Tab-separated table of C-alpha atoms in Angstrom:
chain	number	residue	atom	x	y	z
A	1	UNK	CA	0.000	0.000	0.000
A	2	UNK	CA	1.318	3.438	-0.959
A	3	UNK	CA	1.720	5.883	1.904
A	4	UNK	CA	1.761	9.671	1.788
A	5	UNK	CA	4.442	11.538	3.740
A	6	UNK	CA	2.702	14.700	4.937
A	7	UNK	CA	5.175	15.539	7.684
A	8	UNK	CA	8.364	16.619	5.873
A	9	UNK	CA	7.011	20.109	5.196
A	10	UNK	CA	7.004	20.729	8.965
A	11	UNK	CA	10.792	20.913	8.833
A	12	UNK	CA	11.360	23.017	5.717
A	13	UNK	CA	8.447	25.300	4.759
A	14	UNK	CA	8.491	28.990	5.895
A	15	UNK	CA	7.072	29.290	9.418
A	16	UNK	CA	4.512	31.980	8.598
A	17	UNK	CA	3.044	29.988	5.711
A	18	UNK	CA	3.206	26.746	7.682
A	19	UNK	CA	1.467	28.187	10.741
A	20	UNK	CA	-1.211	29.718	8.532
A	21	UNK	CA	-1.732	26.496	6.584
A	22	UNK	CA	-2.034	24.444	9.784
A	23	UNK	CA	-3.932	26.980	11.900
A	24	UNK	CA	-6.581	28.204	9.480
A	25	UNK	CA	-8.040	24.726	8.826
A	26	UNK	CA	-7.906	24.024	12.573
A	27	UNK	CA	-9.666	27.333	13.288
A	28	UNK	CA	-12.350	26.649	10.691
A	29	UNK	CA	-12.899	23.159	12.052
A	30	UNK	CA	-13.069	24.389	15.644
A	31	UNK	CA	-15.407	27.225	14.641
A	32	UNK	CA	-17.787	24.841	12.928
A	33	UNK	CA	-17.716	22.417	15.855
A	34	UNK	CA	-18.425	25.251	18.272
A	35	UNK	CA	-21.151	26.491	15.958
A	36	UNK	CA	-23.012	23.197	16.028
A	37	UNK	CA	-22.846	23.238	19.847
A	38	UNK	CA	-24.406	26.688	19.635
A	39	UNK	CA	-27.031	25.395	17.183
A	40	UNK	CA	-27.917	22.551	19.596
A	41	UNK	CA	-28.669	25.116	22.285
A	42	UNK	CA	-30.491	27.376	19.821
A	43	UNK	CA	-32.879	24.665	18.606
A	44	UNK	CA	-33.495	23.311	22.097
A	45	UNK	CA	-34.043	26.790	23.583
A	46	UNK	CA	-36.695	27.712	21.032
A	47	UNK	CA	-38.134	24.223	20.583
A	48	UNK	CA	-38.288	23.063	24.220
A	49	UNK	CA	-37.383	25.965	26.539
A	50	UNK	CA	-34.787	27.423	28.903
A	51	UNK	CA	-35.190	24.465	31.328
A	52	UNK	CA	-34.079	22.100	28.563
A	53	UNK	CA	-31.007	24.302	28.023
A	54	UNK	CA	-30.344	23.935	31.745
A	55	UNK	CA	-30.558	20.160	31.235
A	56	UNK	CA	-27.874	20.351	28.543
A	57	UNK	CA	-25.755	22.522	30.834
A	58	UNK	CA	-25.906	19.863	33.556
A	59	UNK	CA	-25.154	17.100	31.021
A	60	UNK	CA	-22.228	18.944	29.480
A	61	UNK	CA	-19.710	17.984	32.236
A	62	UNK	CA	-20.314	14.312	31.375
A	63	UNK	CA	-19.561	15.028	27.728
A	64	UNK	CA	-16.489	17.004	28.777
A	65	UNK	CA	-15.134	13.942	30.585
A	66	UNK	CA	-15.582	11.923	27.381
A	67	UNK	CA	-13.740	14.630	25.453
A	68	UNK	CA	-11.087	14.831	28.179
A	69	UNK	CA	-10.158	11.154	27.908
A	70	UNK	CA	-10.188	11.347	24.103
A	71	UNK	CA	-8.048	14.497	24.202
A	72	UNK	CA	-5.528	12.813	26.526
A	73	UNK	CA	-5.118	9.913	24.118
A	74	UNK	CA	-5.241	12.033	20.966
A	75	UNK	CA	-2.968	14.898	22.037
A	76	UNK	CA	-0.573	12.579	23.855
A	77	UNK	CA	-0.412	10.268	20.860
A	78	UNK	CA	-0.049	13.213	18.461
A	79	UNK	CA	2.871	14.644	20.443
A	80	UNK	CA	4.694	11.295	20.517
A	81	UNK	CA	3.984	10.617	16.833
A	82	UNK	CA	5.126	14.062	15.630
A	83	UNK	CA	8.429	13.674	17.490
A	84	UNK	CA	8.903	10.124	16.098
A	85	UNK	CA	8.291	11.443	12.592
A	86	UNK	CA	10.743	14.305	13.196
A	87	UNK	CA	13.341	11.720	14.236
A	88	UNK	CA	12.538	9.691	11.087
A	89	UNK	CA	11.297	6.725	13.178
A	90	UNK	CA	8.258	5.865	11.050
A	91	UNK	CA	7.754	2.309	12.281
A	92	UNK	CA	7.748	3.512	15.878
A	93	UNK	CA	5.170	6.158	14.913
A	94	UNK	CA	2.959	3.402	13.484
A	95	UNK	CA	3.242	1.407	16.722
A	96	UNK	CA	2.174	4.477	18.711
A	97	UNK	CA	-0.827	4.839	16.406
A	98	UNK	CA	-1.791	1.213	17.036
A	99	UNK	CA	-1.675	1.812	20.774
A	100	UNK	CA	-3.916	4.878	20.376
A	101	UNK	CA	-6.498	2.693	18.595
A	102	UNK	CA	-6.338	0.112	21.404
A	103	UNK	CA	-6.985	2.838	23.986
A	104	UNK	CA	-10.007	3.992	21.950
A	105	UNK	CA	-11.489	0.477	22.240
A	106	UNK	CA	-11.056	0.584	26.031
A	107	UNK	CA	-12.763	3.997	26.224
A	108	UNK	CA	-15.677	2.785	24.103
A	109	UNK	CA	-16.414	-0.149	26.405
A	110	UNK	CA	-16.269	2.126	29.462
A	111	UNK	CA	-18.726	4.582	27.873
A	112	UNK	CA	-21.201	1.822	27.017
A	113	UNK	CA	-21.157	0.422	30.567
A	114	UNK	CA	-21.671	3.908	32.025
A	115	UNK	CA	-24.657	4.591	29.761
A	116	UNK	CA	-26.394	1.330	30.636
A	117	UNK	CA	-25.862	1.267	34.397
A	118	UNK	CA	-24.690	4.567	35.900
A	119	UNK	CA	-25.931	7.547	33.856
A	120	UNK	CA	-28.867	8.566	36.095
A	121	UNK	CA	-26.733	8.582	39.238
A	122	UNK	CA	-23.943	10.404	37.440
A	123	UNK	CA	-26.234	13.231	36.293
A	124	UNK	CA	-27.703	13.643	39.787
A	125	UNK	CA	-24.166	13.739	41.190
A	126	UNK	CA	-23.353	16.481	38.671
A	127	UNK	CA	-26.245	18.621	39.920
A	128	UNK	CA	-29.371	17.624	37.990
A	129	UNK	CA	-32.541	18.651	39.823
A	130	UNK	CA	-35.775	16.615	39.415
A	131	UNK	CA	-37.020	19.120	36.810
A	132	UNK	CA	-33.773	19.080	34.816
A	133	UNK	CA	-32.853	15.364	35.045
A	134	UNK	CA	-35.171	14.071	32.258
A	135	UNK	CA	-33.691	16.544	29.768
A	136	UNK	CA	-30.122	15.721	30.784
A	137	UNK	CA	-30.691	11.977	30.526
A	138	UNK	CA	-32.461	12.153	27.163
A	139	UNK	CA	-29.564	14.111	25.689
A	140	UNK	CA	-26.677	12.091	27.132
A	141	UNK	CA	-27.935	8.495	26.806
A	142	UNK	CA	-27.538	8.184	23.016
A	143	UNK	CA	-24.251	10.088	23.154
A	144	UNK	CA	-22.821	7.689	25.750
A	145	UNK	CA	-23.901	4.715	23.629
A	146	UNK	CA	-21.915	6.255	20.764
A	147	UNK	CA	-18.711	6.766	22.773
A	148	UNK	CA	-16.743	4.759	20.201
A	149	UNK	CA	-17.436	7.393	17.526
A	150	UNK	CA	-16.571	10.332	19.789
A	151	UNK	CA	-13.367	8.747	21.038
A	152	UNK	CA	-12.229	7.778	17.539
A	153	UNK	CA	-12.928	11.137	15.881
A	154	UNK	CA	-11.538	13.292	18.715
A	155	UNK	CA	-8.360	11.228	19.088
A	156	UNK	CA	-7.590	10.742	15.398
A	157	UNK	CA	-8.206	14.415	14.629
A	158	UNK	CA	-5.138	15.255	16.708
A	159	UNK	CA	-3.166	12.395	15.121
A	160	UNK	CA	-3.991	13.607	11.606
A	161	UNK	CA	-2.889	17.129	12.502
A	162	UNK	CA	0.346	15.820	14.057
A	163	UNK	CA	1.515	14.553	10.668
A	164	UNK	CA	0.908	17.976	9.097
A	165	UNK	CA	-2.385	17.218	7.312
A	166	UNK	CA	-4.369	20.095	8.801
A	167	UNK	CA	-6.735	20.344	5.845
A	168	UNK	CA	-8.082	16.827	6.297
A	169	UNK	CA	-8.213	17.344	10.086
A	170	UNK	CA	-10.445	20.336	9.378
A	171	UNK	CA	-12.678	18.240	7.117
A	172	UNK	CA	-13.164	15.657	9.882
A	173	UNK	CA	-14.470	18.439	12.127
A	174	UNK	CA	-16.600	20.200	9.509
A	175	UNK	CA	-18.449	17.093	8.270
A	176	UNK	CA	-20.046	16.089	11.613
A	177	UNK	CA	-20.830	19.719	12.417
A	178	UNK	CA	-22.711	20.262	9.155
A	179	UNK	CA	-24.493	16.911	9.476
A	180	UNK	CA	-25.483	17.753	13.050
A	181	UNK	CA	-26.883	21.138	12.010
A	182	UNK	CA	-28.937	19.446	9.253
A	183	UNK	CA	-30.137	16.578	11.458
A	184	UNK	CA	-31.026	18.628	14.561
A	185	UNK	CA	-34.315	20.093	13.249
A	186	UNK	CA	-35.232	16.743	11.679
A	187	UNK	CA	-34.854	14.761	14.915
A	188	UNK	CA	-35.969	17.514	17.318
A	189	UNK	CA	-38.993	18.853	15.402
A	190	UNK	CA	-39.951	16.636	12.433
A	191	UNK	CA	-39.613	13.382	14.392
A	192	UNK	CA	-40.758	15.106	17.622
A	193	UNK	CA	-37.907	13.647	19.684
A	194	UNK	CA	-37.135	16.858	21.592
A	195	UNK	CA	-33.877	16.895	23.537
A	196	UNK	CA	-33.250	13.220	22.761
A	197	UNK	CA	-33.264	14.135	19.071
A	198	UNK	CA	-30.302	16.477	19.576
A	199	UNK	CA	-28.308	13.635	21.161
A	200	UNK	CA	-29.203	11.163	18.402
A	201	UNK	CA	-28.290	13.702	15.703
A	202	UNK	CA	-24.884	14.181	17.307
A	203	UNK	CA	-24.159	10.431	17.389
A	204	UNK	CA	-25.233	9.900	13.772
A	205	UNK	CA	-22.973	12.769	12.661
A	206	UNK	CA	-19.960	11.443	14.586
A	207	UNK	CA	-20.566	7.915	13.283
A	208	UNK	CA	-20.583	9.131	9.685
A	209	UNK	CA	-17.235	10.916	9.982
A	210	UNK	CA	-15.669	7.907	11.744
A	211	UNK	CA	-16.090	5.836	8.573
A	212	UNK	CA	-14.678	8.720	6.524
A	213	UNK	CA	-11.539	8.742	8.702
A	214	UNK	CA	-11.177	4.963	8.434
A	215	UNK	CA	-11.227	5.323	4.649
A	216	UNK	CA	-8.397	7.878	4.889
A	217	UNK	CA	-6.151	5.378	6.663
A	218	UNK	CA	-7.184	2.310	4.673
A	219	UNK	CA	-6.459	4.049	1.340
A	220	UNK	CA	-2.948	5.005	2.474
A	221	UNK	CA	-3.483	8.776	2.376
A	222	UNK	CA	-1.764	9.153	5.760
A	223	UNK	CA	1.904	9.178	6.743
A	224	UNK	CA	0.863	6.448	9.197
A	225	UNK	CA	-0.078	2.881	8.341
A	226	UNK	CA	-3.268	1.344	9.723
A	227	UNK	CA	-2.513	-2.241	10.661
A	228	UNK	CA	-4.898	-4.099	12.946
A	229	UNK	CA	-2.042	-6.367	14.079
A	230	UNK	CA	-0.397	-3.311	15.669
A	231	UNK	CA	-3.494	-2.535	17.773
A	232	UNK	CA	-2.315	-3.497	21.241
A	233	UNK	CA	-1.748	-1.946	24.656
A	234	UNK	CA	2.038	-1.629	24.840
A	235	UNK	CA	2.684	-0.496	28.400
A	236	UNK	CA	5.705	1.691	27.640
A	237	UNK	CA	3.877	3.463	24.808
A	238	UNK	CA	0.677	3.858	26.840
A	239	UNK	CA	2.735	5.412	29.627
A	240	UNK	CA	4.396	7.868	27.226
A	241	UNK	CA	1.088	8.814	25.570
A	242	UNK	CA	-0.749	9.356	28.830
A	243	UNK	CA	2.116	11.205	30.527
A	244	UNK	CA	2.049	13.780	27.721
A	245	UNK	CA	-1.722	13.689	27.277
A	246	UNK	CA	-2.535	13.837	30.987
A	247	UNK	CA	-2.378	17.664	31.118
A	248	UNK	CA	-4.949	17.784	28.296
A	249	UNK	CA	-7.126	15.375	30.292
A	250	UNK	CA	-6.751	17.497	33.395
A	251	UNK	CA	-7.645	20.635	31.459
A	252	UNK	CA	-10.829	19.102	30.048
A	253	UNK	CA	-11.752	17.204	33.205
A	254	UNK	CA	-11.169	20.280	35.330
A	255	UNK	CA	-13.610	22.018	33.009
A	256	UNK	CA	-16.127	19.360	34.010
A	257	UNK	CA	-15.445	19.943	37.722
A	258	UNK	CA	-15.694	23.675	37.106
A	259	UNK	CA	-19.121	23.232	35.489
A	260	UNK	CA	-20.317	21.128	38.429
A	261	UNK	CA	-19.182	23.779	40.914
A	262	UNK	CA	-20.702	26.626	38.898
A	263	UNK	CA	-24.029	24.815	38.421
A	264	UNK	CA	-24.206	24.084	42.159
A	265	UNK	CA	-23.587	27.746	43.046
A	266	UNK	CA	-26.071	28.971	40.431
A	267	UNK	CA	-28.782	26.677	41.809
A	268	UNK	CA	-27.908	27.563	45.435
A	269	UNK	CA	-27.832	31.343	44.911
A	270	UNK	CA	-30.157	31.613	41.920
A	271	UNK	CA	-32.457	29.285	39.957
A	272	UNK	CA	-32.688	26.850	37.045
A	273	UNK	CA	-32.984	29.944	34.826
A	274	UNK	CA	-29.491	31.057	35.854
A	275	UNK	CA	-28.162	27.600	34.915
A	276	UNK	CA	-29.748	27.985	31.488
A	277	UNK	CA	-28.301	31.494	31.047
A	278	UNK	CA	-24.841	30.268	31.983
A	279	UNK	CA	-25.253	27.407	29.507
A	280	UNK	CA	-25.806	29.969	26.739
A	281	UNK	CA	-22.820	32.100	27.767
A	282	UNK	CA	-20.611	29.034	28.127
A	283	UNK	CA	-21.388	28.041	24.523
A	284	UNK	CA	-20.554	31.591	23.407
A	285	UNK	CA	-17.244	31.425	25.291
A	286	UNK	CA	-16.416	28.129	23.588
A	287	UNK	CA	-17.080	29.795	20.241
A	288	UNK	CA	-14.880	32.821	20.961
A	289	UNK	CA	-11.906	30.816	22.252
A	290	UNK	CA	-11.760	28.688	19.099
A	291	UNK	CA	-9.457	31.002	17.082
A	292	UNK	CA	-6.814	30.807	19.814
A	293	UNK	CA	-7.131	27.049	20.168
A	294	UNK	CA	-6.938	26.678	16.387
A	295	UNK	CA	-3.697	28.666	16.208
A	296	UNK	CA	-2.286	26.719	19.150
A	297	UNK	CA	-3.169	23.420	17.470
A	298	UNK	CA	-1.463	24.643	14.306
A	299	UNK	CA	1.632	25.467	16.363
A	300	UNK	CA	1.941	22.098	18.132
A	301	UNK	CA	2.974	19.807	15.229
A	302	UNK	CA	5.495	22.421	13.981
A	303	UNK	CA	7.068	22.732	17.418
A	304	UNK	CA	7.014	18.960	18.067
A	305	UNK	CA	8.524	18.059	14.695
A	306	UNK	CA	11.281	20.698	14.794
A	307	UNK	CA	12.083	19.822	18.391
A	308	UNK	CA	12.553	16.193	17.334
A	309	UNK	CA	14.595	17.325	14.302
A	310	UNK	CA	16.708	19.669	16.530
A	311	UNK	CA	15.785	22.704	14.429
A	312	UNK	CA	15.384	24.982	17.430
A	313	UNK	CA	15.436	28.312	15.588
A	314	UNK	CA	12.345	27.270	13.601
A	315	UNK	CA	10.686	26.117	16.807
A	316	UNK	CA	11.238	29.486	18.503
A	317	UNK	CA	10.065	31.461	15.491
A	318	UNK	CA	6.836	29.461	15.576
A	319	UNK	CA	6.285	30.146	19.281
A	320	UNK	CA	6.750	33.918	18.966
A	321	UNK	CA	4.459	34.191	15.955
A	322	UNK	CA	1.778	32.136	17.695
A	323	UNK	CA	1.894	34.357	20.784
A	324	UNK	CA	1.409	37.497	18.684
A	325	UNK	CA	-1.571	36.039	16.825
A	326	UNK	CA	-3.453	34.732	19.868
A	327	UNK	CA	-3.023	37.965	21.837
A	328	UNK	CA	-4.515	39.905	18.905
A	329	UNK	CA	-7.420	37.414	18.726
A	330	UNK	CA	-8.197	37.660	22.443
A	331	UNK	CA	-8.246	41.469	22.393
A	332	UNK	CA	-10.645	41.426	19.435
A	333	UNK	CA	-12.993	39.030	21.241
A	334	UNK	CA	-13.158	41.254	24.341
A	335	UNK	CA	-14.050	44.300	22.236
A	336	UNK	CA	-16.904	42.479	20.482
A	337	UNK	CA	-18.380	40.877	23.601
A	338	UNK	CA	-18.274	44.118	25.608
A	339	UNK	CA	-19.991	45.992	22.796
A	340	UNK	CA	-22.783	43.526	21.925
A	341	UNK	CA	-23.686	41.261	24.884
A	342	UNK	CA	-27.468	41.774	24.700
A	343	UNK	CA	-27.486	41.010	20.982
A	344	UNK	CA	-25.643	37.750	21.667
A	345	UNK	CA	-28.237	36.701	24.248
A	346	UNK	CA	-31.201	37.586	21.983
A	347	UNK	CA	-29.932	35.091	19.420
A	348	UNK	CA	-30.720	32.292	21.902
A	349	UNK	CA	-33.760	33.441	23.851
A	350	UNK	CA	-36.634	35.938	23.920
A	351	UNK	CA	-37.010	35.772	27.719
A	352	UNK	CA	-36.442	39.375	28.962
A	353	UNK	CA	-35.105	38.282	32.362
A	354	UNK	CA	-32.687	35.811	30.778
A	355	UNK	CA	-31.448	38.500	28.357
A	356	UNK	CA	-30.937	41.031	31.157
A	357	UNK	CA	-29.169	38.535	33.410
A	358	UNK	CA	-27.011	37.234	30.576
A	359	UNK	CA	-25.957	40.717	29.422
A	360	UNK	CA	-24.582	41.604	32.846
A	361	UNK	CA	-22.954	38.208	33.327
A	362	UNK	CA	-21.305	38.260	29.914
A	363	UNK	CA	-19.644	41.639	30.441
A	364	UNK	CA	-18.212	40.475	33.764
A	365	UNK	CA	-17.037	37.072	32.521
A	366	UNK	CA	-15.245	38.451	29.449
A	367	UNK	CA	-13.469	41.282	31.314
A	368	UNK	CA	-10.197	39.323	31.623
A	369	UNK	CA	-10.447	37.328	28.402
A	370	UNK	CA	-7.729	39.393	26.675
A	371	UNK	CA	-5.198	37.634	28.957
A	372	UNK	CA	-6.296	34.103	28.042
A	373	UNK	CA	-4.189	33.677	24.890
A	374	UNK	CA	-0.836	33.431	26.662
A	375	UNK	CA	-1.983	30.532	28.837
A	376	UNK	CA	-3.469	28.711	25.834
A	377	UNK	CA	-0.181	28.940	23.911
A	378	UNK	CA	1.978	28.042	26.906
A	379	UNK	CA	-0.065	24.914	27.666
A	380	UNK	CA	0.072	23.721	24.050
A	381	UNK	CA	3.785	24.492	23.842
A	382	UNK	CA	4.771	22.321	26.800
A	383	UNK	CA	2.560	19.486	25.525
A	384	UNK	CA	4.207	19.662	22.086
A	385	UNK	CA	7.654	19.476	23.685
A	386	UNK	CA	6.690	16.447	25.764
A	387	UNK	CA	7.125	18.403	29.032
A	388	UNK	CA	4.230	17.062	31.124
A	389	UNK	CA	4.938	18.818	34.449
A	390	UNK	CA	4.654	22.479	33.327
A	391	UNK	CA	1.849	21.465	30.950
A	392	UNK	CA	0.021	19.873	33.878
A	393	UNK	CA	0.529	22.931	36.077
A	394	UNK	CA	-0.902	25.193	33.375
A	395	UNK	CA	-3.809	22.820	32.770
A	396	UNK	CA	-4.649	22.836	36.467
A	397	UNK	CA	-4.124	26.542	37.002
A	398	UNK	CA	-7.138	28.339	35.574
A	399	UNK	CA	-9.940	25.936	36.398
A	400	UNK	CA	-8.758	23.861	39.382
A	401	UNK	CA	-6.283	26.075	41.246
A	402	UNK	CA	-7.955	29.437	40.632
A	403	UNK	CA	-11.481	29.306	39.187
A	404	UNK	CA	-13.175	26.606	41.280
A	405	UNK	CA	-12.064	28.054	44.669
A	406	UNK	CA	-13.155	31.521	43.515
A	407	UNK	CA	-16.527	30.183	42.309
A	408	UNK	CA	-17.118	28.518	45.676
A	409	UNK	CA	-15.906	31.497	47.739
A	410	UNK	CA	-17.104	34.695	46.052
A	411	UNK	CA	-20.864	33.864	45.917
A	412	UNK	CA	-20.867	33.578	49.707
A	413	UNK	CA	-20.253	37.346	49.806
A	414	UNK	CA	-21.530	38.572	46.433
A	415	UNK	CA	-24.298	36.141	45.475
A	416	UNK	CA	-24.731	35.292	41.784
A	417	UNK	CA	-22.375	38.124	40.761
A	418	UNK	CA	-19.538	36.310	42.538
A	419	UNK	CA	-19.899	33.320	40.197
A	420	UNK	CA	-19.375	35.539	37.151
A	421	UNK	CA	-16.604	37.651	38.723
A	422	UNK	CA	-14.533	34.515	39.360
A	423	UNK	CA	-13.775	34.283	35.615
A	424	UNK	CA	-11.746	37.488	35.037
A	425	UNK	CA	-9.862	37.027	38.316
A	426	UNK	CA	-8.912	33.465	37.303
A	427	UNK	CA	-7.820	34.767	33.868
A	428	UNK	CA	-5.474	37.259	35.517
A	429	UNK	CA	-3.926	34.724	37.887
A	430	UNK	CA	-3.462	32.152	35.090
A	431	UNK	CA	-1.795	34.771	32.909
A	432	UNK	CA	0.676	35.582	35.678
A	433	UNK	CA	1.546	31.888	36.125
A	434	UNK	CA	1.963	31.220	32.373
A	435	UNK	CA	4.127	34.308	31.975
A	436	UNK	CA	6.315	33.215	34.875
A	437	UNK	CA	6.891	29.739	33.391
A	438	UNK	CA	7.709	31.124	29.942
A	439	UNK	CA	10.086	33.682	31.488
A	440	UNK	CA	11.760	30.950	33.541
A	441	UNK	CA	12.400	28.899	30.382
A	442	UNK	CA	13.136	31.876	28.134
A	443	UNK	CA	16.740	30.863	27.350
A	444	UNK	CA	15.763	27.466	25.978
A	445	UNK	CA	12.296	28.152	24.581
A	446	UNK	CA	11.864	31.784	23.584
A	447	UNK	CA	15.354	33.100	22.750
A	448	UNK	CA	18.510	31.827	21.089
A	449	UNK	CA	20.771	30.879	23.973
A	450	UNK	CA	23.890	28.844	24.525
A	451	UNK	CA	21.751	25.742	24.985
A	452	UNK	CA	20.997	25.681	21.218
A	453	UNK	CA	22.923	22.467	20.676
A	454	UNK	CA	21.533	20.808	23.797
A	455	UNK	CA	17.858	21.126	23.008
A	456	UNK	CA	15.109	22.339	25.294
């Protein structure tokens, strides 16, 4: 079978062109994925009501755990594979890929067992009230049954990008998003399935793209070779994948813990309506952070490959350019969200109280967003270099170390406003930490120092 070598351009194309070619498809893919999350909320808000949106908000931490495990395997595997390719160790890269596939099988079995036996209890644990629980369960049950599709698409998307094929990685994100947008009104309204229809539409869309990705590997369009005989849990490889991917897991899983804490405080100091409003704003925040994540994802394979190839000047040029781009993106987002918060809320709901509450909350929550880009880049950078400790610290910082304690503490003195104020304070503290780590490692990461020949 003929194989395509997509990765060599990572070591020789101009950095500006390379970052653009890898980032723009990633940004488009992330935008479209975020958009279909927004569309889910939009259809459910108008078709069922704000309580159903609250049900999705409670269910979202469960989905975030699924994405967290997939991200750990996918990003960890992508980092190891890109460095193997940079070192010209193609057979080793194929073995890593086989181990990633074996881990996907394990995740799929775990998701199926959870759906069949533990989902109700899990949703109650995550804060579902009696009024919200039916909506949460109806949405998550089909999604949990389809864990195999989520795990495969999320993990392989990072693998595909790690070999420099950002355009196809974008396609694998765009296809399920478009299918989901088309299928949502059919399942929710035409088939009268309500919230359950949104979950079924999501699974069907992810299943369709899974077969499209399999075709990519089977036809030999990848730098990697799909061989079912290589699908096995090699302990040493699993350890390397998970040690690098663990910070990504922590980042996503901490997002789940953050959502649980926020939902609990919103219910304690407010109402189900406040949970629904936060669910809308949280989807908007996901949408606005996508440009930065897209640029960071474009940076990672360039940094990982050139680190493995010992081309440190190219690595540093990539890092500096990425920092400039994400800071510009974050400043632009703050300007837009401060200027048009009410308009953003009216897209999702006609409830006057929800619009008023959401407008105030949005302005508070986005006040420190212009600082977020540095932490995003720093976390991706340390993952790409295979440096799990600083990557883990950065992954823990915003949501676990700073945001959750602030969310639990501030409402005791400031009520609902304290929940929203926790966000800009956590952004500031995370920025300080990321800046400190980058400054500490400036000689080996950000500037040309005497360690050039020794690596990072």
